[in-house]
Every structure is written in C-alpha cells, then in structure tokens.
Amino acid sequence: MSAHIPTLLAMIVFISLIMALSIVVVGSERKRDGLGWWSAALLLNAIGHVLFMLRDQVPDVLPVVLANVLLSCVLTAMVVAVGQFQGRSLPWGALVIPPALVGLCTAMFSSDYLLRVAAVCIVLAVQSLWVLRVAVDRRYVAPGRGLWLMVAGLSTEAVILGNRAWIAAFFGDSATNILQSSLLQTVTFVGSVVVVLICSLGFVFMLRDRADETNRRLAALDPLTGVANRRLLLSALYRDIARALRTRAPLAVLMVDIDHFKKVNDQHGHLVGDAVLCHVVSVLRTHVREQDVVGRYGGEEFLLLLADTSLQGAVQLAELLRKAVEATPYLLASAPGGAIAVTVSMGVFGGPLQAGDTAERLIDAADRALYRAKELGRNRVEVADSLQLPTEKSQGAPAVRAAIAPGA
C-alpha cells in the first residue's frame, strides 16, 4: 500500500508552516529559549519539501542537492535550539559538517537515486541521534513529559531513516525519484509528519515544564538569598513535626538574627545590606547538613530546621555557626579595614516533642531565646527550655536559660 507522495509532501509543508508560525507567536518574547531556532528548523523543513514537490519543474540541483541539504539543516537548527534551551554552546564547526556531507553525497550520487537516498538517510539518522543525545545529556534541565516526547520522536526518526538507508542500499525501491509512490516512500514521509509533530510538541512542553518548575521554585524560595521563604519553612516545619511525633525522633529549631543589621544599611546602603544577608546565608549553608532546611523568616532573621537533632547537637551546631559567621567578615573595599564585621545571635529549641506541640510553639520558643541572646549582649547562643505561647507567660513557666557564652 502506498500513498500519493505529492499529497504527503504538501501535508508536511502545511504542518511545518503552521507549527513554525505557532511557535513564533508563542515565543515572540522568549529570545533565548531556543524557540527561534526551532521555528527556523520547521521553516527549513517546509522549504525543503516544497523543493521536493518541484522535482520535475526546476533544475535538479534544487530538489536533489539543496532540498536534502536543507533537511540536514533542519536537524542542525534543532540541535542548536535544544542547546540554547539548555544554556550551552555547541561547536559551530561540527554543526556545519552534516549539511556539507549531505551536499557532497547528493552531488556525487546525483544520477543514482538509491545510493543518494541511502547516503542521505544515514547522515540524517546520525543527526537525529545527535539531537537526541544533546536533549538527554542534561536531563535535569528539562524534566517532564516534553523531554520524553522528543526522545520518542527522534528515536522513531532515526529508526525510519536507518531502515530506509539499509533497504535502499541492499534491496532497492520501486520508486526512481522522490515523487514516485512506493511503500518505502510512504512510510518515510508519514513518519516525517509524525516526527515533526511529536518533536515540536515535545520541545514546547519542555519549555512549559521548565516554566512550571521555575514558578514553583520562585513560590518557595526567597528571591534575594535563594533559601526557603517563610511559606516553605512553615510547610517543612509542619512535615518535620508530624514525622517527629510519629517516630519519636528529636527535632531542633534555630532562630538566627544578624546583629546590628540596621547599622549596616544606614552606613553602607541597602545594596551592601543585601550582600551581607547573602553572605551570612552562604556561611550558614556551608556548615549544615544537606537534609537541614535553611530559610529566611523575615528581614534579617533566618530559621533553621534540624530533623533528627537533639538539643545538645543543635546547641553545638549553633555555636559552630556563630563562630563561623564571626570569623568570616564580609569583604568590602570601601569599609574601614576593607571588611564589615558580622555577628549573629541565636535562639535554640530542640529535643523530643509531645502531642500538642505545634509549629507556632516551636518558633515562639526559639524566638524568645533569640531575644534573650540579644538582651544579654548579642553574638551568643541561648536555649529555650519550654514550649509556651506568649499568653502562657503570666502562668510563671520558665522561658529560657543561658546556654553558651560567646567564646566558650
């Protein structure tokens, strides 16, 4: 069974132009995501198949040589698009080799249709695998269904082209030019239509998946420091409390405040103040475990959630962090001495939890211990030994006790 080849070619041209136009409209404001190169690939695909349709009406150099070179350029543009999407540069010298090779093969075998088909299909199949390799090389950049749609499309293209090259080289084909109908021609061009659709949809879905991931990250992270924002902190704390109550494992909370931060802003400006915040975050993250959560609770206050951590372990870590911040001033050429001295005060609560212990109580306990540290001179660690709400203070429950003096 074979289809009318000119009709299939017209279908490929139409679909390629519609997809190219749609991607141009969608990506008009996305200059560095690869959409421009992908739409260029679709446009080249349409032009190449138009030249195939004109096989008997124009000089052979156009449908025989130029059209096949354009099909190779389609895959070249696709690999550039994927590379740009991933934020990587590809070697331009290597990119021009496949189109040049296709041009050479079609010129050499211009009078032998089957050899020409076999040579061109081999080059295009290898190019399809190249695009596939680039797409999956950094799969963490493009998670989701879009990537696997591209994998399916490019794999199918490589298989179809490889089979056509093998059959044309060893078994022949009833067709003697591109416009004659045969089963092999039909399978090749129908596959081309399907691959164009699948790969284009996959690339668009890759962009959407990354945009969704970016939005989720922005909704969960503090835009200045890059650590968890207050919303994510509370969500993580609710999760850790539920786990601690279920497993009877200890849980610790550290409230951290940068000492005299207002003076930094007043003396050096808010840009330097922002840099100091990021500097402190960097020091904190250097000394905590991967499973610990560091987040910005508000202003110059940070909250650390330490799962499976006893009170003793939390106090030791807090003192380590305090000393690390004190020993690492923020370097600033315009500051006296070329650096800004930075210290932090910390409030700690840690230990096993009881039924009824809530996130609010844990944060309040660490917060009260923090303010006790500030009242006692700053640059120190204080420990809360009770979980009470502010309204319970009047009942006389002890609030906090001193844990470790600076330098101890």
CSV table of C-alpha atoms in Angstrom, one decimal:
chain,number,residue,atom,x,y,z
A,1,MET,CA,0.0,0.0,0.0
A,2,SER,CA,1.4,3.4,-0.9
A,3,ALA,CA,0.1,7.0,-0.7
A,4,HIS,CA,0.2,9.8,-3.1
A,5,ILE,CA,3.6,11.3,-2.5
A,6,PRO,CA,2.9,14.9,-3.6
A,7,THR,CA,-0.1,15.0,-1.2
A,8,LEU,CA,2.1,13.8,1.7
A,9,LEU,CA,4.7,16.4,0.8
A,10,ALA,CA,2.0,19.1,0.8
A,11,MET,CA,0.9,17.9,4.2
A,12,ILE,CA,4.4,18.1,5.6
A,13,VAL,CA,4.8,21.7,4.2
A,14,PHE,CA,1.5,22.8,5.7
A,15,ILE,CA,2.1,21.2,9.1
A,16,SER,CA,5.6,22.6,9.3
A,17,LEU,CA,4.5,26.2,8.4
A,18,ILE,CA,1.6,26.1,10.9
A,19,MET,CA,3.9,24.8,13.7
A,20,ALA,CA,6.5,27.4,12.8
A,21,LEU,CA,4.0,30.2,12.9
A,22,SER,CA,2.5,29.0,16.2
A,23,ILE,CA,6.0,28.8,17.8
A,24,VAL,CA,6.9,32.2,16.6
A,25,VAL,CA,3.7,33.6,18.2
A,26,VAL,CA,4.3,31.7,21.4
A,27,GLY,CA,8.0,32.6,21.6
A,28,SER,CA,7.9,36.2,20.5
A,29,GLU,CA,9.1,37.4,23.9
A,30,ARG,CA,11.3,34.4,24.7
A,31,LYS,CA,14.6,35.2,22.8
A,32,ARG,CA,17.0,32.8,24.5
A,33,ASP,CA,14.9,29.6,24.9
A,34,GLY,CA,15.6,28.1,21.5
A,35,LEU,CA,12.1,28.7,20.1
A,36,GLY,CA,13.5,30.9,17.3
A,37,TRP,CA,15.9,28.2,16.2
A,38,TRP,CA,13.1,25.6,16.4
A,39,SER,CA,10.8,27.7,14.3
A,40,ALA,CA,13.6,28.2,11.8
A,41,ALA,CA,14.0,24.4,11.6
A,42,LEU,CA,10.3,24.0,10.8
A,43,LEU,CA,10.6,26.7,8.1
A,44,LEU,CA,13.6,25.0,6.5
A,45,ASN,CA,11.7,21.7,6.6
A,46,ALA,CA,8.8,23.3,4.7
A,47,ILE,CA,11.1,24.8,2.1
A,48,GLY,CA,13.0,21.6,1.6
A,49,HIS,CA,9.7,19.7,1.0
A,50,VAL,CA,8.5,22.4,-1.4
A,51,LEU,CA,11.6,21.8,-3.4
A,52,PHE,CA,10.9,18.1,-3.5
A,53,MET,CA,7.4,18.9,-4.8
A,54,LEU,CA,9.1,20.8,-7.7
A,55,ARG,CA,11.2,17.9,-8.7
A,56,ASP,CA,10.1,17.9,-12.4
A,57,GLN,CA,9.7,21.6,-12.7
A,58,VAL,CA,13.1,23.1,-11.6
A,59,PRO,CA,16.8,22.2,-12.3
A,60,ASP,CA,17.8,19.0,-10.5
A,61,VAL,CA,20.3,20.9,-8.3
A,62,LEU,CA,17.4,22.3,-6.3
A,63,PRO,CA,15.3,19.2,-5.4
A,64,VAL,CA,18.3,16.8,-5.5
A,65,VAL,CA,21.1,18.8,-3.7
A,66,LEU,CA,19.6,21.8,-2.0
A,67,ALA,CA,16.5,20.2,-0.6
A,68,ASN,CA,18.5,17.4,1.1
A,69,VAL,CA,21.0,19.9,2.5
A,70,LEU,CA,18.0,21.9,3.9
A,71,LEU,CA,16.7,18.7,5.6
A,72,SER,CA,20.1,18.3,7.2
A,73,CYS,CA,20.0,22.0,8.3
A,74,VAL,CA,16.6,21.2,9.9
A,75,LEU,CA,18.3,18.8,12.4
A,76,THR,CA,21.2,21.2,12.8
A,77,ALA,CA,18.8,24.0,13.8
A,78,MET,CA,17.0,21.6,16.2
A,79,VAL,CA,20.2,20.7,18.0
A,80,VAL,CA,21.1,24.4,18.3
A,81,ALA,CA,17.6,25.1,19.7
A,82,VAL,CA,18.0,22.4,22.3
A,83,GLY,CA,21.5,23.6,23.2
A,84,GLN,CA,20.2,27.2,23.6
A,85,PHE,CA,17.3,26.0,25.7
A,86,GLN,CA,19.8,24.3,28.0
A,87,GLY,CA,22.0,27.3,28.1
A,88,ARG,CA,25.0,25.6,26.4
A,89,SER,CA,27.0,26.5,23.3
A,90,LEU,CA,27.7,23.9,20.6
A,91,PRO,CA,30.7,23.8,18.3
A,92,TRP,CA,29.7,25.5,15.1
A,93,GLY,CA,32.4,23.8,13.2
A,94,ALA,CA,30.8,20.4,13.9
A,95,LEU,CA,27.3,21.8,13.1
A,96,VAL,CA,28.2,22.5,9.5
A,97,ILE,CA,29.7,19.1,8.8
A,98,PRO,CA,26.4,17.1,8.3
A,99,PRO,CA,24.9,19.6,5.8
A,100,ALA,CA,28.2,19.7,3.9
A,101,LEU,CA,28.4,15.9,3.9
A,102,VAL,CA,24.8,15.7,2.6
A,103,GLY,CA,25.6,18.2,-0.2
A,104,LEU,CA,28.7,16.2,-1.2
A,105,CYS,CA,26.8,12.9,-1.2
A,106,THR,CA,23.9,14.2,-3.3
A,107,ALA,CA,26.3,15.8,-5.8
A,108,MET,CA,28.3,12.6,-6.1
A,109,PHE,CA,25.3,10.3,-6.5
A,110,SER,CA,23.1,12.7,-8.4
A,111,SER,CA,22.5,10.1,-11.1
A,112,ASP,CA,21.9,7.1,-8.7
A,113,TYR,CA,18.7,7.6,-6.8
A,114,LEU,CA,19.1,4.6,-4.4
A,115,LEU,CA,22.7,5.4,-3.4
A,116,ARG,CA,21.7,9.0,-2.9
A,117,VAL,CA,18.8,8.0,-0.7
A,118,ALA,CA,20.9,5.6,1.3
A,119,ALA,CA,23.7,8.1,1.9
A,120,VAL,CA,21.4,11.0,2.9
A,121,CYS,CA,19.3,8.8,5.2
A,122,ILE,CA,22.5,7.6,7.0
A,123,VAL,CA,23.6,11.2,7.7
A,124,LEU,CA,20.1,12.3,8.8
A,125,ALA,CA,19.7,9.3,11.1
A,126,VAL,CA,23.1,10.1,12.8
A,127,GLN,CA,22.0,13.7,13.1
A,128,SER,CA,18.7,12.6,14.7
A,129,LEU,CA,20.7,10.6,17.3
A,130,TRP,CA,22.9,13.7,17.9
A,131,VAL,CA,19.9,15.8,18.7
A,132,LEU,CA,18.6,13.1,20.9
A,133,ARG,CA,22.0,12.9,22.8
A,134,VAL,CA,22.1,16.6,23.3
A,135,ALA,CA,18.5,16.6,24.6
A,136,VAL,CA,19.1,14.0,27.2
A,137,ASP,CA,22.7,15.0,28.1
A,138,ARG,CA,21.4,17.4,30.8
A,139,ARG,CA,18.0,15.9,31.5
A,140,TYR,CA,17.9,17.7,34.9
A,141,VAL,CA,17.4,20.9,32.9
A,142,ALA,CA,14.3,19.7,31.2
A,143,PRO,CA,12.3,17.3,33.4
A,144,GLY,CA,8.9,16.1,32.4
A,145,ARG,CA,6.9,14.6,29.6
A,146,GLY,CA,8.2,17.1,26.9
A,147,LEU,CA,11.7,15.5,27.0
A,148,TRP,CA,10.4,12.0,26.5
A,149,LEU,CA,8.2,13.1,23.7
A,150,MET,CA,11.3,14.4,21.9
A,151,VAL,CA,13.1,11.1,22.8
A,152,ALA,CA,10.3,9.1,21.2
A,153,GLY,CA,10.1,11.3,18.1
A,154,LEU,CA,13.9,11.4,17.4
A,155,SER,CA,14.3,7.7,18.1
A,156,THR,CA,11.5,7.0,15.6
A,157,GLU,CA,13.1,9.2,13.1
A,158,ALA,CA,16.5,7.5,13.4
A,159,VAL,CA,14.9,4.1,13.1
A,160,ILE,CA,12.9,5.1,10.0
A,161,LEU,CA,15.8,6.7,8.3
A,162,GLY,CA,18.2,3.9,9.2
A,163,ASN,CA,15.8,1.2,7.8
A,164,ARG,CA,15.3,3.2,4.6
A,165,ALA,CA,19.0,3.5,4.1
A,166,TRP,CA,19.5,-0.2,4.6
A,167,ILE,CA,16.6,-1.2,2.4
A,168,ALA,CA,17.6,1.2,-0.4
A,169,ALA,CA,21.2,0.1,-0.4
A,170,PHE,CA,20.6,-3.7,-0.3
A,171,PHE,CA,17.1,-4.3,-1.6
A,172,GLY,CA,16.2,-1.3,-3.8
A,173,ASP,CA,12.9,0.5,-4.2
A,174,SER,CA,10.2,0.6,-6.9
A,175,ALA,CA,10.4,4.4,-6.9
A,176,THR,CA,13.1,6.1,-9.1
A,177,ASN,CA,12.6,9.6,-7.9
A,178,ILE,CA,11.2,11.5,-4.9
A,179,LEU,CA,7.7,11.9,-6.3
A,180,GLN,CA,7.0,8.3,-7.3
A,181,SER,CA,4.9,6.3,-4.9
A,182,SER,CA,6.1,3.3,-3.1
A,183,LEU,CA,5.6,1.7,0.3
A,184,LEU,CA,9.1,2.8,1.4
A,185,GLN,CA,8.4,6.4,0.3
A,186,THR,CA,5.0,6.3,2.1
A,187,VAL,CA,6.5,5.1,5.4
A,188,THR,CA,9.3,7.6,5.3
A,189,PHE,CA,7.1,10.7,4.7
A,190,VAL,CA,4.3,9.6,7.0
A,191,GLY,CA,7.0,9.1,9.7
A,192,SER,CA,8.3,12.6,8.9
A,193,VAL,CA,4.9,14.1,9.6
A,194,VAL,CA,4.6,12.3,12.9
A,195,VAL,CA,8.1,13.1,14.0
A,196,VAL,CA,7.6,16.8,13.2
A,197,LEU,CA,4.5,16.9,15.3
A,198,ILE,CA,5.9,14.9,18.2
A,199,CYS,CA,9.2,16.7,18.5
A,200,SER,CA,7.7,20.1,18.2
A,201,LEU,CA,5.1,19.4,20.8
A,202,GLY,CA,7.8,17.9,23.0
A,203,PHE,CA,10.0,21.0,22.7
A,204,VAL,CA,7.1,23.3,23.6
A,205,PHE,CA,6.3,21.0,26.6
A,206,MET,CA,9.9,21.2,27.7
A,207,LEU,CA,9.6,24.9,27.8
A,208,ARG,CA,6.3,24.7,29.7
A,209,ASP,CA,7.7,22.2,32.2
A,210,ARG,CA,10.7,24.4,32.9
A,211,ALA,CA,8.5,27.4,33.3
A,212,ASP,CA,6.3,25.5,35.8
A,213,GLU,CA,9.4,24.4,37.7
A,214,THR,CA,10.7,27.9,37.8
A,215,ASN,CA,7.3,29.2,39.1
A,216,ARG,CA,7.3,26.5,41.8
A,217,ARG,CA,10.8,27.4,42.8
A,218,LEU,CA,10.1,31.2,42.9
A,219,ALA,CA,7.0,30.5,45.1
A,220,ALA,CA,9.1,28.5,47.6
A,221,LEU,CA,12.4,30.4,47.7
A,222,ASP,CA,13.4,33.8,49.0
A,223,PRO,CA,14.3,35.8,45.8
A,224,LEU,CA,17.3,37.6,47.4
A,225,THR,CA,19.1,34.8,49.3
A,226,GLY,CA,17.9,31.7,47.4
A,227,VAL,CA,17.0,29.9,50.6
A,228,ALA,CA,13.5,28.7,51.6
A,229,ASN,CA,10.9,31.5,52.1
A,230,ARG,CA,8.6,31.7,55.1
A,231,ARG,CA,5.9,29.7,53.3
A,232,LEU,CA,8.2,26.8,52.5
A,233,LEU,CA,9.7,27.0,56.0
A,234,LEU,CA,6.3,26.5,57.7
A,235,SER,CA,5.4,23.7,55.3
A,236,ALA,CA,8.7,21.9,56.1
A,237,LEU,CA,8.2,22.5,59.8
A,238,TYR,CA,4.7,21.0,59.8
A,239,ARG,CA,6.1,18.0,58.0
A,240,ASP,CA,9.0,17.6,60.4
A,241,ILE,CA,6.8,17.9,63.4
A,242,ALA,CA,4.4,15.3,62.2
A,243,ARG,CA,7.4,13.0,61.5
A,244,ALA,CA,9.0,13.7,64.9
A,245,LEU,CA,5.7,12.9,66.7
A,246,ARG,CA,5.3,9.7,64.7
A,247,THR,CA,8.8,8.4,65.1
A,248,ARG,CA,9.6,9.9,68.5
A,249,ALA,CA,12.7,11.4,66.9
A,250,PRO,CA,14.1,14.7,68.3
A,251,LEU,CA,13.7,18.0,66.3
A,252,ALA,CA,15.6,21.2,66.7
A,253,VAL,CA,14.8,24.8,65.6
A,254,LEU,CA,17.3,27.6,65.4
A,255,MET,CA,16.3,31.2,65.0
A,256,VAL,CA,19.2,33.4,63.8
A,257,ASP,CA,19.3,37.2,63.7
A,258,ILE,CA,22.1,39.4,62.3
A,259,ASP,CA,23.4,41.7,65.0
A,260,HIS,CA,23.1,45.5,64.3
A,261,PHE,CA,22.0,44.9,60.8
A,262,LYS,CA,20.3,48.3,60.6
A,263,LYS,CA,23.6,50.0,61.1
A,264,VAL,CA,24.9,48.2,58.0
A,265,ASN,CA,22.1,49.5,55.9
A,266,ASP,CA,22.5,53.0,57.3
A,267,GLN,CA,26.2,53.2,56.9
A,268,HIS,CA,26.7,51.3,53.6
A,269,GLY,CA,23.4,51.3,51.9
A,270,HIS,CA,20.8,48.6,51.2
A,271,LEU,CA,22.7,47.0,48.4
A,272,VAL,CA,25.5,46.2,50.7
A,273,GLY,CA,23.0,45.1,53.3
A,274,ASP,CA,21.5,42.7,50.8
A,275,ALA,CA,25.0,41.4,50.1
A,276,VAL,CA,25.6,40.9,53.8
A,277,LEU,CA,22.4,38.8,54.1
A,278,CYS,CA,23.6,36.6,51.2
A,279,HIS,CA,27.0,36.3,52.8
A,280,VAL,CA,25.5,35.1,56.1
A,281,VAL,CA,23.3,32.6,54.3
A,282,SER,CA,26.4,31.3,52.5
A,283,VAL,CA,28.2,30.7,55.7
A,284,LEU,CA,25.2,29.0,57.3
A,285,ARG,CA,24.6,26.7,54.4
A,286,THR,CA,28.3,25.7,54.4
A,287,HIS,CA,28.1,24.2,57.8
A,288,VAL,CA,24.7,22.5,57.8
A,289,ARG,CA,23.7,19.0,56.5
A,290,GLU,CA,22.0,18.6,53.2
A,291,GLN,CA,18.8,17.5,54.9
A,292,ASP,CA,18.7,20.6,57.1
A,293,VAL,CA,16.4,23.4,56.0
A,294,VAL,CA,17.7,27.0,56.0
A,295,GLY,CA,15.2,29.7,55.3
A,296,ARG,CA,14.6,33.4,55.6
A,297,TYR,CA,11.9,34.0,58.2
A,298,GLY,CA,11.8,37.8,57.7
A,299,GLY,CA,14.1,40.8,57.4
A,300,GLU,CA,17.5,39.7,58.8
A,301,GLU,CA,16.1,36.7,60.6
A,302,PHE,CA,16.7,33.1,59.5
A,303,LEU,CA,15.2,29.9,60.7
A,304,LEU,CA,17.0,26.5,60.6
A,305,LEU,CA,15.1,23.3,60.9
A,306,LEU,CA,17.2,20.3,62.0
A,307,ALA,CA,15.4,17.0,61.8
A,308,ASP,CA,16.7,14.1,64.0
A,309,THR,CA,18.8,16.5,66.1
A,310,SER,CA,19.0,16.5,69.8
A,311,LEU,CA,19.2,19.7,71.9
A,312,GLN,CA,22.9,19.1,72.6
A,313,GLY,CA,23.6,18.6,68.9
A,314,ALA,CA,21.6,21.8,68.0
A,315,VAL,CA,23.5,23.8,70.6
A,316,GLN,CA,26.8,22.6,69.2
A,317,LEU,CA,25.8,23.4,65.7
A,318,ALA,CA,24.5,26.9,66.7
A,319,GLU,CA,27.8,27.7,68.4
A,320,LEU,CA,29.7,26.4,65.4
A,321,LEU,CA,27.6,28.7,63.1
A,322,ARG,CA,28.0,31.7,65.4
A,323,LYS,CA,31.8,31.3,65.4
A,324,ALA,CA,31.9,30.7,61.6
A,325,VAL,CA,30.0,33.9,60.9
A,326,GLU,CA,32.1,35.9,63.4
A,327,ALA,CA,35.3,34.6,61.8
A,328,THR,CA,34.1,35.4,58.2
A,329,PRO,CA,33.6,39.2,57.8
A,330,TYR,CA,32.1,40.5,54.6
A,331,LEU,CA,34.8,41.9,52.4
A,332,LEU,CA,34.1,45.5,51.3
A,333,ALA,CA,36.9,47.7,50.0
A,334,SER,CA,35.1,50.9,51.0
A,335,ALA,CA,34.6,49.8,54.6
A,336,PRO,CA,37.1,50.6,57.3
A,337,GLY,CA,39.7,47.9,57.2
A,338,GLY,CA,38.3,46.6,54.0
A,339,ALA,CA,35.6,44.4,55.6
A,340,ILE,CA,32.4,44.6,57.6
A,341,ALA,CA,32.4,42.6,60.8
A,342,VAL,CA,29.3,40.4,61.1
A,343,THR,CA,28.0,38.5,64.1
A,344,VAL,CA,24.7,36.7,64.8
A,345,SER,CA,22.6,35.9,67.8
A,346,MET,CA,20.7,32.6,68.0
A,347,GLY,CA,17.9,31.1,69.9
A,348,VAL,CA,17.6,27.3,70.0
A,349,PHE,CA,14.9,24.9,70.8
A,350,GLY,CA,15.5,21.1,70.5
A,351,GLY,CA,14.5,17.7,71.7
A,352,PRO,CA,11.7,15.2,71.6
A,353,LEU,CA,8.2,16.6,71.0
A,354,GLN,CA,4.9,15.8,72.8
A,355,ALA,CA,1.4,15.6,71.5
A,356,GLY,CA,0.1,19.2,71.2
A,357,ASP,CA,3.5,20.7,70.3
A,358,THR,CA,2.9,22.9,67.3
A,359,ALA,CA,5.0,24.9,64.8
A,360,GLU,CA,3.8,28.1,66.4
A,361,ARG,CA,5.1,26.9,69.8
A,362,LEU,CA,8.5,25.8,68.5
A,363,ILE,CA,9.1,29.1,66.6
A,364,ASP,CA,7.9,31.1,69.6
A,365,ALA,CA,10.3,29.2,71.9
A,366,ALA,CA,13.3,29.8,69.6
A,367,ASP,CA,12.3,33.4,69.1
A,368,ARG,CA,12.2,34.1,72.8
A,369,ALA,CA,15.6,32.5,73.3
A,370,LEU,CA,16.9,34.7,70.4
A,371,TYR,CA,15.7,37.9,72.1
A,372,ARG,CA,17.2,36.7,75.3
A,373,ALA,CA,20.6,36.4,73.5
A,374,LYS,CA,20.2,39.9,72.1
A,375,GLU,CA,19.3,41.3,75.6
A,376,LEU,CA,22.4,39.7,77.0
A,377,GLY,CA,24.8,41.4,74.6
A,378,ARG,CA,24.3,39.7,71.2
A,379,ASN,CA,26.8,37.4,69.4
A,380,ARG,CA,25.7,34.5,71.6
A,381,VAL,CA,23.5,31.4,71.7
A,382,GLU,CA,20.6,31.0,74.1
A,383,VAL,CA,18.4,27.9,74.6
A,384,ALA,CA,14.7,27.8,75.3
A,385,ASP,CA,13.7,25.0,77.8
A,386,SER,CA,10.0,25.2,77.4
A,387,LEU,CA,7.3,25.4,74.7
A,388,GLN,CA,4.9,28.1,75.7
A,389,LEU,CA,2.8,30.7,73.9
A,390,PRO,CA,3.1,34.4,74.9
A,391,THR,CA,-0.3,34.2,76.6
A,392,GLU,CA,1.1,31.5,78.9
A,393,LYS,CA,3.9,33.6,80.3
A,394,SER,CA,1.7,35.0,83.0
A,395,GLN,CA,1.4,31.5,84.5
A,396,GLY,CA,5.1,31.7,85.5
A,397,ALA,CA,6.5,28.9,83.3
A,398,PRO,CA,10.3,29.4,82.8
A,399,ALA,CA,11.1,30.9,79.4
A,400,VAL,CA,14.7,30.5,78.6
A,401,ARG,CA,18.1,29.8,80.1
A,402,ALA,CA,21.6,30.8,79.0
A,403,ALA,CA,23.4,28.0,77.1
A,404,ILE,CA,26.8,29.0,76.0
A,405,ALA,CA,28.6,32.4,76.4
A,406,PRO,CA,30.5,33.8,73.5
A,407,GLY,CA,33.9,32.3,73.1
A,408,ALA,CA,33.1,29.3,75.4
